[in-house]
PDB file of C-alpha atoms and ligand atoms in Angstrom:
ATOM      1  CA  UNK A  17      -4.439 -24.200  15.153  1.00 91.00           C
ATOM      2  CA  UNK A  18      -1.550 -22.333  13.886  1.00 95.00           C
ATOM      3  CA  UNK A  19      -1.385 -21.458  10.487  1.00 97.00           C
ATOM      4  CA  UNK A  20       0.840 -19.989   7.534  1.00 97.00           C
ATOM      5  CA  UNK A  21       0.450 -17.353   4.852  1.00 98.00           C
ATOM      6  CA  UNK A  22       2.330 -17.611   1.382  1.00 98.00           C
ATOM      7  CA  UNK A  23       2.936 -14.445   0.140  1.00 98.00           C
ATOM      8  CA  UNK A  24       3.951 -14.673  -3.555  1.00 98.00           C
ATOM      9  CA  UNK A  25       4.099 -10.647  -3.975  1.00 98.00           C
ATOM     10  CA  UNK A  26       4.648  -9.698  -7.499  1.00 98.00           C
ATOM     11  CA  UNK A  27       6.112 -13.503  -8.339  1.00 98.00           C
ATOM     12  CA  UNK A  28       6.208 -15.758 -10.562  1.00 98.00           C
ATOM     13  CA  UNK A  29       6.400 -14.818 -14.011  1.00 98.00           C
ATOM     14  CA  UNK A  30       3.845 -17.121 -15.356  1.00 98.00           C
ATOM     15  CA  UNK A  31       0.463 -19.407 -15.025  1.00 98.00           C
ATOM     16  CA  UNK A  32       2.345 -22.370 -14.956  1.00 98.00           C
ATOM     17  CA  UNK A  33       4.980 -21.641 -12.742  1.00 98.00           C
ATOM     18  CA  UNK A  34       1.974 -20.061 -10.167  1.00 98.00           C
ATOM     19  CA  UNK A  35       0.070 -23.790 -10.239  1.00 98.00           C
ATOM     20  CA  UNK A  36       3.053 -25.158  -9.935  1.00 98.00           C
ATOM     21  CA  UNK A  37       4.245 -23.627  -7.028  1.00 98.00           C
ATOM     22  CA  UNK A  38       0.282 -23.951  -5.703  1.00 98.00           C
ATOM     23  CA  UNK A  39       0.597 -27.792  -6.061  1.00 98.00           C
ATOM     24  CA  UNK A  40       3.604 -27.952  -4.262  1.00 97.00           C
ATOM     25  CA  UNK A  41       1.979 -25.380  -1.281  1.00 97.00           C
ATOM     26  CA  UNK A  42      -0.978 -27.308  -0.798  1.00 98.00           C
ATOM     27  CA  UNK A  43      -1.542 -28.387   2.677  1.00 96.00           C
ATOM     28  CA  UNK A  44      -3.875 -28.113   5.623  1.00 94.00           C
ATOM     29  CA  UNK A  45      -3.571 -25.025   7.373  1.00 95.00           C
ATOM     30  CA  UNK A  46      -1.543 -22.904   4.590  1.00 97.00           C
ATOM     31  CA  UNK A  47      -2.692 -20.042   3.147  1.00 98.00           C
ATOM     32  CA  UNK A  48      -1.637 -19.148  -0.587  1.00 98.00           C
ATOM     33  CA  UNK A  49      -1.628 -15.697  -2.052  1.00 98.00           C
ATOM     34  CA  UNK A  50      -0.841 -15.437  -5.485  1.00 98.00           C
ATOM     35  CA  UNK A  51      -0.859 -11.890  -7.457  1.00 98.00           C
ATOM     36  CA  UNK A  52      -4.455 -11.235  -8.727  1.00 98.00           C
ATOM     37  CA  UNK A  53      -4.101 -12.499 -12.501  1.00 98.00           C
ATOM     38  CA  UNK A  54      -2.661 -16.091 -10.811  1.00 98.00           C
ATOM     39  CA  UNK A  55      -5.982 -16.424  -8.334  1.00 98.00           C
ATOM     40  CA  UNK A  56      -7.967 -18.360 -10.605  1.00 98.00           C
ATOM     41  CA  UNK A  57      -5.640 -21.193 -11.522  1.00 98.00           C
ATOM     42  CA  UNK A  58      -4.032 -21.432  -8.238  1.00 98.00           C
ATOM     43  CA  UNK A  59      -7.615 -21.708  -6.998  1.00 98.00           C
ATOM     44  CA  UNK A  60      -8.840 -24.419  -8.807  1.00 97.00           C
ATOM     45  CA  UNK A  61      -5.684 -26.472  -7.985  1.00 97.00           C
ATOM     46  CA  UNK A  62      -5.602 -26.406  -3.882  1.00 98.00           C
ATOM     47  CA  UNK A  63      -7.780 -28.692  -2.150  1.00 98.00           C
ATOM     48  CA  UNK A  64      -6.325 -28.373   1.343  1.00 97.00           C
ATOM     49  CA  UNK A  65      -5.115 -24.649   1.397  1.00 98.00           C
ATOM     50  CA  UNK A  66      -7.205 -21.382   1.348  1.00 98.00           C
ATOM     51  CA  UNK A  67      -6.925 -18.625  -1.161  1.00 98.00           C
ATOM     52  CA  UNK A  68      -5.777 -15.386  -0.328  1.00 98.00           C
ATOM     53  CA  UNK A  69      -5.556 -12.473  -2.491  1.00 98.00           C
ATOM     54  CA  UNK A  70      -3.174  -9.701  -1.518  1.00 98.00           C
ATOM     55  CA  UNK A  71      -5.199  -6.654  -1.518  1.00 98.00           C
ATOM     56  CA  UNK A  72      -8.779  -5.266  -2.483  1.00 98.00           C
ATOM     57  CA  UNK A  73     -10.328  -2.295  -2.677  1.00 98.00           C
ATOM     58  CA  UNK A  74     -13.294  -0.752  -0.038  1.00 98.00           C
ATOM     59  CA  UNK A  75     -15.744  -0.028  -2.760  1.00 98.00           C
ATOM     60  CA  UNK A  76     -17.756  -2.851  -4.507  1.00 95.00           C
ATOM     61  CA  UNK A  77     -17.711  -1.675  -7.937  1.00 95.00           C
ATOM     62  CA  UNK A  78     -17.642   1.366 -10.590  1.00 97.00           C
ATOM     63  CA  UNK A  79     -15.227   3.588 -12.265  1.00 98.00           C
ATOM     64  CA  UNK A  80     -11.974   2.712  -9.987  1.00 98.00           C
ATOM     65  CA  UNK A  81      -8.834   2.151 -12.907  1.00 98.00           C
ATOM     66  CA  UNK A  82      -6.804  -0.432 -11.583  1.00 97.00           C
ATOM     67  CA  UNK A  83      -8.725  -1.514  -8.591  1.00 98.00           C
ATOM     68  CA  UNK A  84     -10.284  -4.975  -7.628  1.00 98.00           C
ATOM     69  CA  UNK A  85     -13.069  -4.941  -5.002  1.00 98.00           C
ATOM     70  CA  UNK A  86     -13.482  -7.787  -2.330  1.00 98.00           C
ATOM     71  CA  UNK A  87     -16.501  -8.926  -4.289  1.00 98.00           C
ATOM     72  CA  UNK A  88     -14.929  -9.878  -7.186  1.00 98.00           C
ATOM     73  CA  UNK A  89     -11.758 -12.119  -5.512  1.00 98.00           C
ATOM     74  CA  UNK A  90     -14.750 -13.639  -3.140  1.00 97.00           C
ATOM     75  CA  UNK A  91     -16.471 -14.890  -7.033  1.00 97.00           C
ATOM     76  CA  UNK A  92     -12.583 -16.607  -7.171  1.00 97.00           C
ATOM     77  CA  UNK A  93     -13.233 -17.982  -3.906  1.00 94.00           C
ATOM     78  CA  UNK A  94     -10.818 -15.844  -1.915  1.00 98.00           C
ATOM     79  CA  UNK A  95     -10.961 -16.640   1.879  1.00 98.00           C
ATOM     80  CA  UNK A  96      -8.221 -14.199   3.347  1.00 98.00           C
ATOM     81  CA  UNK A  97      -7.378 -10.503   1.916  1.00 98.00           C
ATOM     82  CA  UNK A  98      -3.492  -9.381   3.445  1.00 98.00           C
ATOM     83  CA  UNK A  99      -4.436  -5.701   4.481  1.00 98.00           C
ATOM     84  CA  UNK A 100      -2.138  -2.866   4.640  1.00 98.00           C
ATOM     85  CA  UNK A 101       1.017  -4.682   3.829  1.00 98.00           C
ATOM     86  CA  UNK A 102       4.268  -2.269   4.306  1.00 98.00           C
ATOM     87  CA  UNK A 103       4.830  -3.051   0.845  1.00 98.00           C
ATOM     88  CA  UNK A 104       1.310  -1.251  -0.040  1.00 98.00           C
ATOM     89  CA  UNK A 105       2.083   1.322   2.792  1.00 98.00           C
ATOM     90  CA  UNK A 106       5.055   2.301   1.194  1.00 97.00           C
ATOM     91  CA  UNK A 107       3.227   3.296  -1.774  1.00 96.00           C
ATOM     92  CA  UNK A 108       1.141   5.214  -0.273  1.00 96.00           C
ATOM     93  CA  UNK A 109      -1.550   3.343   1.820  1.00 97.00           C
ATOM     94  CA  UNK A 110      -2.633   5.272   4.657  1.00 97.00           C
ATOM     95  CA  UNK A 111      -4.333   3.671   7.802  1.00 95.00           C
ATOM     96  CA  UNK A 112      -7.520   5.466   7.041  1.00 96.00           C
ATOM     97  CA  UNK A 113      -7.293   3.625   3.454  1.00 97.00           C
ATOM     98  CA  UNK A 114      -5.986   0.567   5.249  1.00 98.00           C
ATOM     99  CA  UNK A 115      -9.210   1.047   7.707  1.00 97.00           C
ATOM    100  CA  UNK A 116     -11.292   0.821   4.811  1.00 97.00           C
ATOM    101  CA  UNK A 117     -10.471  -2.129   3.118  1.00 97.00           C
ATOM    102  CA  UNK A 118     -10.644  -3.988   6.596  1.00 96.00           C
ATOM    103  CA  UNK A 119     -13.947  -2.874   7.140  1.00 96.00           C
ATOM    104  CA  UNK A 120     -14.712  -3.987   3.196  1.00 97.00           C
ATOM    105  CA  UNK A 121     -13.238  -7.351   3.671  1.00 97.00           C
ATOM    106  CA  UNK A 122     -15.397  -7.987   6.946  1.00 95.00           C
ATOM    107  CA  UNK A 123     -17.986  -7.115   5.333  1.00 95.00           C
ATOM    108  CA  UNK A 124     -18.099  -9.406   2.672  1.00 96.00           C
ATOM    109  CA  UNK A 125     -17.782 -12.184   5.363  1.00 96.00           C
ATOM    110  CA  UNK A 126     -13.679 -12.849   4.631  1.00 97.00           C
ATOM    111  CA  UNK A 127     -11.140 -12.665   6.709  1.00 96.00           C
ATOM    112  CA  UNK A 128      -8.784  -9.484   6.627  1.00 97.00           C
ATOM    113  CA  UNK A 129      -4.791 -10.304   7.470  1.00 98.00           C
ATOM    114  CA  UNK A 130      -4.155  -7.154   8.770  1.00 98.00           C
ATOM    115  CA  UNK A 131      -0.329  -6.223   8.460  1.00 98.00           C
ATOM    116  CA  UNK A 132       1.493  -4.200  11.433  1.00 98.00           C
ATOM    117  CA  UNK A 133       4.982  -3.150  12.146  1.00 98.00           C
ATOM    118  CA  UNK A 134       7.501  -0.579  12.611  1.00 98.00           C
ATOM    119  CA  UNK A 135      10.240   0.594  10.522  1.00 98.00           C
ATOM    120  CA  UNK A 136      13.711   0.709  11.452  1.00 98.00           C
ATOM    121  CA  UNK A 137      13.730   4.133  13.244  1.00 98.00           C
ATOM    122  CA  UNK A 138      11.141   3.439  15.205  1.00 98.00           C
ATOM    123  CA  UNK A 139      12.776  -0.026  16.669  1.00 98.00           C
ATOM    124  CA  UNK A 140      15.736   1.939  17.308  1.00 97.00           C
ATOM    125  CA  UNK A 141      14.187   3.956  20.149  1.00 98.00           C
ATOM    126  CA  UNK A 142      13.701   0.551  21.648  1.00 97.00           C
ATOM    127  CA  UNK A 143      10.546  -2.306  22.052  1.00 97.00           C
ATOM    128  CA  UNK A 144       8.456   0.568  24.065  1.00 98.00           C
ATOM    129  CA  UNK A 145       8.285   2.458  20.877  1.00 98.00           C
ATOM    130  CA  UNK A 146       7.729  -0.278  18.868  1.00 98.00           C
ATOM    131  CA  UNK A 147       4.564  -1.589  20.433  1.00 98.00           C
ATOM    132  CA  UNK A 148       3.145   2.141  20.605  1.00 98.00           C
ATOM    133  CA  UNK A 149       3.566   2.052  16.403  1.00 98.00           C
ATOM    134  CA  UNK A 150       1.782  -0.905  16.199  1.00 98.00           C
ATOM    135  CA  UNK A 151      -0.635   0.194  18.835  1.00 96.00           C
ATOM    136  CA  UNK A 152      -1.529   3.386  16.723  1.00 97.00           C
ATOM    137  CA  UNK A 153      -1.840   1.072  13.449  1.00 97.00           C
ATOM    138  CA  UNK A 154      -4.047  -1.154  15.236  1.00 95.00           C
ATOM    139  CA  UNK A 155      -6.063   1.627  16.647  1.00 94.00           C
ATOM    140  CA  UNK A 156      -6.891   3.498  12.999  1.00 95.00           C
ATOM    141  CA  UNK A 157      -7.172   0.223  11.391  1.00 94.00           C
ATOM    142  CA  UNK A 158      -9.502  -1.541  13.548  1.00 92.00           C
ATOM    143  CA  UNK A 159     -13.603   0.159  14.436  1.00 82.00           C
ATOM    144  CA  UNK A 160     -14.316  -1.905  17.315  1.00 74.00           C
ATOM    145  CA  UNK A 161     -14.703  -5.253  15.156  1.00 70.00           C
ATOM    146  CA  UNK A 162     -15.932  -8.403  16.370  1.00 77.00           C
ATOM    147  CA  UNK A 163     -15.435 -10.199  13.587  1.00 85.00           C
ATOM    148  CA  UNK A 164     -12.827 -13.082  12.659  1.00 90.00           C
ATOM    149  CA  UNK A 165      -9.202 -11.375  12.564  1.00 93.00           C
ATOM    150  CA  UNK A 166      -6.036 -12.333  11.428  1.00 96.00           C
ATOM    151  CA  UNK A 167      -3.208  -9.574  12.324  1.00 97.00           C
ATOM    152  CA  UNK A 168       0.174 -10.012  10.828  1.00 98.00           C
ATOM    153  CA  UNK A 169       2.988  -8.401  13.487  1.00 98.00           C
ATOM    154  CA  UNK A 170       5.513  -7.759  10.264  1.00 98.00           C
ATOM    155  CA  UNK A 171       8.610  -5.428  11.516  1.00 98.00           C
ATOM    156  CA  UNK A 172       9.403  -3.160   7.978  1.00 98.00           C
ATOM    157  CA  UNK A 173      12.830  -3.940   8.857  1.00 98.00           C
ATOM    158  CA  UNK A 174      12.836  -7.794   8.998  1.00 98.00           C
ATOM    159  CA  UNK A 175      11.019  -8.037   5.721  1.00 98.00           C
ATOM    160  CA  UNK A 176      13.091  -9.464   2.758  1.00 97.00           C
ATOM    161  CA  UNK A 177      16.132  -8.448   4.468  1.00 97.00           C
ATOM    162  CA  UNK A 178      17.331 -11.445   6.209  1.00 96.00           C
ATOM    163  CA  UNK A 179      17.202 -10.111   9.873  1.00 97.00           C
ATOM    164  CA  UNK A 180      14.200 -11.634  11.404  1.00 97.00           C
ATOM    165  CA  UNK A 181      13.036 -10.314  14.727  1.00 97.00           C
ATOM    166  CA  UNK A 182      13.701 -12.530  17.877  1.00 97.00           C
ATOM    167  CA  UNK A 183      11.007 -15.032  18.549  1.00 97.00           C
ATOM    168  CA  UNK A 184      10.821 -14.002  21.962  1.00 97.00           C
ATOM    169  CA  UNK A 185      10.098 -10.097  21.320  1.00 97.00           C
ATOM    170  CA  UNK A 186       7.948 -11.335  18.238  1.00 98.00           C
ATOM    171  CA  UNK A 187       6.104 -13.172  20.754  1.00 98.00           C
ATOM    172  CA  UNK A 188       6.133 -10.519  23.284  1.00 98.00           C
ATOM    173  CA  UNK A 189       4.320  -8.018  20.462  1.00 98.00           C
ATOM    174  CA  UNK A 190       2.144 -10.996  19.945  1.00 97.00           C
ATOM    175  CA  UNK A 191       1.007 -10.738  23.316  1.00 96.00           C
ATOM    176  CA  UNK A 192       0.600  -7.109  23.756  1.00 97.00           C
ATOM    177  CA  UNK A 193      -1.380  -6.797  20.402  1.00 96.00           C
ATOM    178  CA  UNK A 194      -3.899  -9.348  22.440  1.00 94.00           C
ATOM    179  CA  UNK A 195      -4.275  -8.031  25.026  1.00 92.00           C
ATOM    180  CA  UNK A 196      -4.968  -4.528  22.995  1.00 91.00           C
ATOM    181  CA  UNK A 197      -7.473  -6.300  21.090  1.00 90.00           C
ATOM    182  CA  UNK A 198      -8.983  -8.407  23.560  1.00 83.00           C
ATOM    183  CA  UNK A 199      -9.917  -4.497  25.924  1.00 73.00           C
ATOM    184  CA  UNK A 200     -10.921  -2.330  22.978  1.00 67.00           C
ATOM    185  CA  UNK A 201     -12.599  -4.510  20.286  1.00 68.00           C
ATOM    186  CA  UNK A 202     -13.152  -7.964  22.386  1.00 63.00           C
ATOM    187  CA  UNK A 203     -12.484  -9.977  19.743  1.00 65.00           C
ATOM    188  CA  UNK A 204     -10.359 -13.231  19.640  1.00 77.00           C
ATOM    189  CA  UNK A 205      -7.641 -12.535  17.391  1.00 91.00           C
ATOM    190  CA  UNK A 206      -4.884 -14.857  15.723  1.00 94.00           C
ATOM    191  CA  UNK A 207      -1.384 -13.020  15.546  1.00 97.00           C
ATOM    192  CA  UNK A 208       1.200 -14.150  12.814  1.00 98.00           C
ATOM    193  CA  UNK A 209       4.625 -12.912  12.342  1.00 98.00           C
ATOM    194  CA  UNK A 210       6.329 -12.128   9.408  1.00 98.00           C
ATOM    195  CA  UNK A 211       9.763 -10.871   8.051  1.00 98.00           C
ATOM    196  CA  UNK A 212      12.204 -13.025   6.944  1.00 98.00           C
ATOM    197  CA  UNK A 213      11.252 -16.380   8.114  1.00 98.00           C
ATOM    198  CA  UNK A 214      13.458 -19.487   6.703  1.00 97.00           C
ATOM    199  CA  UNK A 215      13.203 -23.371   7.340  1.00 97.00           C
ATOM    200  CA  UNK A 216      16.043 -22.539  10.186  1.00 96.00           C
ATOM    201  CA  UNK A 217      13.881 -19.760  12.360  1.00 97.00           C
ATOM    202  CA  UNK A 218      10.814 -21.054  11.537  1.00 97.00           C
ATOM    203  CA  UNK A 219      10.285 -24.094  14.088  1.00 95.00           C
ATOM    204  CA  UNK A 220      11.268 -21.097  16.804  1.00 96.00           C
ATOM    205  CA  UNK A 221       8.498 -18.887  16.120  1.00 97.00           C
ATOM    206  CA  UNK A 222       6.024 -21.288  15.647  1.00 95.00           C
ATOM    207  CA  UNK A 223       6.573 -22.726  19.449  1.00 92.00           C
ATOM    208  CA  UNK A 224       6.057 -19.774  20.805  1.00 95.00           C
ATOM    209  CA  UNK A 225       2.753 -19.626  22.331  1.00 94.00           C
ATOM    210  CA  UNK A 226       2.012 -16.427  21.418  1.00 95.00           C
ATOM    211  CA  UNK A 227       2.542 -16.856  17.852  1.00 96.00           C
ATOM    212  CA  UNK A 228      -0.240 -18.594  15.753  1.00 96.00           C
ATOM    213  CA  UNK A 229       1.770 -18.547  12.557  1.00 97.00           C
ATOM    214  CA  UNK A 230       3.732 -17.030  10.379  1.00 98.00           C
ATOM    215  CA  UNK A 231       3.680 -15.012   7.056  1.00 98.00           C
ATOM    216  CA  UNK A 232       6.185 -16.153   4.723  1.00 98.00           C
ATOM    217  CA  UNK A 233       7.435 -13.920   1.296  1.00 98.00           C
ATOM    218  CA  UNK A 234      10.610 -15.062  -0.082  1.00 98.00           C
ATOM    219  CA  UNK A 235      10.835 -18.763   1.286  1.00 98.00           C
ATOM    220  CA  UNK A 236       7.325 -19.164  -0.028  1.00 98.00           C
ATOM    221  CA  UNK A 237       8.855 -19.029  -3.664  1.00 98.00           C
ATOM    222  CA  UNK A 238      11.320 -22.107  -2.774  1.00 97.00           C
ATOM    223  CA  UNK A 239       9.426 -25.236  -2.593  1.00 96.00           C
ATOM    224  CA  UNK A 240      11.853 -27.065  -0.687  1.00 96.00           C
ATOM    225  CA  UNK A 241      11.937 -24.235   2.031  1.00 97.00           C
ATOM    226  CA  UNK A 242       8.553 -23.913   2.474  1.00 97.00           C
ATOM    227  CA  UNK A 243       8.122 -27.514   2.836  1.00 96.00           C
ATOM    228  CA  UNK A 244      10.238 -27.531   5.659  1.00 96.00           C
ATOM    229  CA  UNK A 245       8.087 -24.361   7.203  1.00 96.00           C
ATOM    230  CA  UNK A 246       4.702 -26.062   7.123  1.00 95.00           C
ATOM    231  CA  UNK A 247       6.594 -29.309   9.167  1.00 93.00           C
ATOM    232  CA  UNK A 248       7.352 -26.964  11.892  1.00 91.00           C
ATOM    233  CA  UNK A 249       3.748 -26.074  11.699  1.00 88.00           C
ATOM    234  CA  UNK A 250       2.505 -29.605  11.794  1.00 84.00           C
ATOM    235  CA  UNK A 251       4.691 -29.989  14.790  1.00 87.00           C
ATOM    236  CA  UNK A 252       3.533 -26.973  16.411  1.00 87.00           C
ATOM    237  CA  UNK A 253      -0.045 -28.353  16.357  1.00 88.00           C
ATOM    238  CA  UNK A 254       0.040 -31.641  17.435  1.00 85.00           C
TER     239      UNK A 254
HETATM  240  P1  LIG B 329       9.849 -12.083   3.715  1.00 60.94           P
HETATM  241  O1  LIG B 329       8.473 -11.290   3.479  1.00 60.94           O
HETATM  242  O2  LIG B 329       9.472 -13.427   4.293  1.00 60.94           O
HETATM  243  O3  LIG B 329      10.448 -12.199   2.363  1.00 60.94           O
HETATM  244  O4  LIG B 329      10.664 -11.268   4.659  1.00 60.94           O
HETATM  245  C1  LIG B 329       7.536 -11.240   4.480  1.00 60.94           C
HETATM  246  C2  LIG B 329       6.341 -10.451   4.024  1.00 60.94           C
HETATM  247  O5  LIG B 329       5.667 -10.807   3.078  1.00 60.94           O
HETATM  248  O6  LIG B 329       6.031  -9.452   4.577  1.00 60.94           O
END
C-alpha cells in the first residue's frame, strides 16, 4: 500500500492551528509529522494516521541540550522518525550522524524515513551522477539492516522550490535504490519521493510503480491541497 508523509517542518505557529490541521490530515495511510512541541496534541487527535516526529537523537538519554531521543517521541506514540532530511543536512548532519539515528530508531522498533537526494550540482552532471550520490548516502546510512525501511528519494533541488523531478526518473531512482537495497542489506524497502509535490503532480507519481508514496512539505500546510494528494493515493491503491 502506498502511503504519504506530512511534513509540517517548523509550521504552524500554534497548538490549535497544529490539531487543526491534524483533523483535517487524518486518513488511512497518511503519515503526520508535526514539530516536536505539536506531537502530543496532534497525537491524541488522529485515529487513522500515524505519528511521525521529524528527527531524534542516537542516544537514549543524559546531558544532550536541545536533543530528543527516540525513546521519548516513542512515550508520544511516534511510529515513523524522517532521518537525515536535507533540511537537517544542511545544518550540519553528516551521514555518520545520519547513520546513527537510523540505527537508534530501529532499534527502538520504529520505523526510520530515511531522506536521500542530490543537490543541484550534482544533477547537473546528469542521472548517472545522481544515483551514485544517493548510492553513497544509502551506503553510510544503512549497516546491513533488515529491518522495516522507509527511504525518502528527495532531490535538494526539487524541495520547496516548485520544480519537482519527473515521475519517470523519480521512479527510475526508485528502482535503482531497490535493487541497491534488495543486494547489500536484503531488505524489502518502501521508496517515497519528495520535493515539491502539488494536487497537479501528485496522481503522476503515485502511479508509478516504483513509487510507494510521496513526502509532502508545503502542500501539507494547505488542507485543500493535501486533500486532493491523499485521493490520488486512494486511487493508487485500489
Ligand atoms: P516540499 O518539501 O514538498 O515543500 O518541496 C518536501 C520535503 O519535505 O522535503
Amino acid at each position: 500500500m502506498k502511503v504519504v508523509v506530512a511534513n509540517w517542518k517548523m509550521n504552524p505557529a500554534t497548538p490549535r492551528e497544529a490539531v487543526k490541521l491534524a483533523r483535517a490530515e487524518d486518513k488511512l495511510k497518511v503519515i503526520v509529522a508535526p514539530p516536536f512541541p505539536f506531537l502530543e496534541d496532534v497525537g491524541r487527535v488522529l485515529k487513522r494516521a500515524t505519528l511521525g516526529a521529524q528527527d531524534a537523537f542516537w542516544i537514549s538519554r543524559g546531558a544532550y541540550t536541545g536533543e530528543v531521543s527516540v525513546q521519548q517521541l516513542k512515550r508520544l506514540r511516534v511510529s515513523y522518525v524522517i532521518v537525515g532530511h536535507s533540511e537537517r543536512r544542511a545544518q550540519g548532519e553528516t551521514n555518520g550522524m545520519v547513520r546513527k539515528k537510523v540505527e537508534a530508531v530501529h532499534a527502538a522498533g520504529l520505523t526510520p524515513i530515511l531522506c536521500v537526494g542530490e543537490p543541484w550540482p550534482v544533477r547537473k552532471k546528469g542521472f548517472a551522477a545522481a544515483k551514485r550520490y544517493v548510492a553513497r548516502q544509502l551506503h553510510a546510512a544503512l549497516s546491513g539492516t533488515r529491518k522495516k525501511l522507509i527511504v525518502a528519494y528527495e532531490p535538494v533541488w526539487a524541495i520547496g522550490s516548485g520544480k519537482a523531478d519527473s515521475p519517470a526518473e523519480a521512479a527510475e531512482m526508485a528502482d535503482f535504490i531497490k535493487e541497491l537495497l534488495i543486494v547489500s542489506y536484503r531488505s524489502s524497502v518502501k521508496v517515497l519521493y519528495g520535493g515539491s509535490v502539488t494536487p497537479r503532480n501528485a496522481r503522476a507519481f503515485l502511479k508509478a510503480r516504483a513509487l510507494d508514496g510521496a513526502l509532502v512539505g508545503g502542500a501539507s500546510l494547505r488542507p485543500r491541497d493535501f486533500t486532493k494528494i491523499i485521493s490520488a493515493i486512494n486511487v493508487a491503491n485500489r
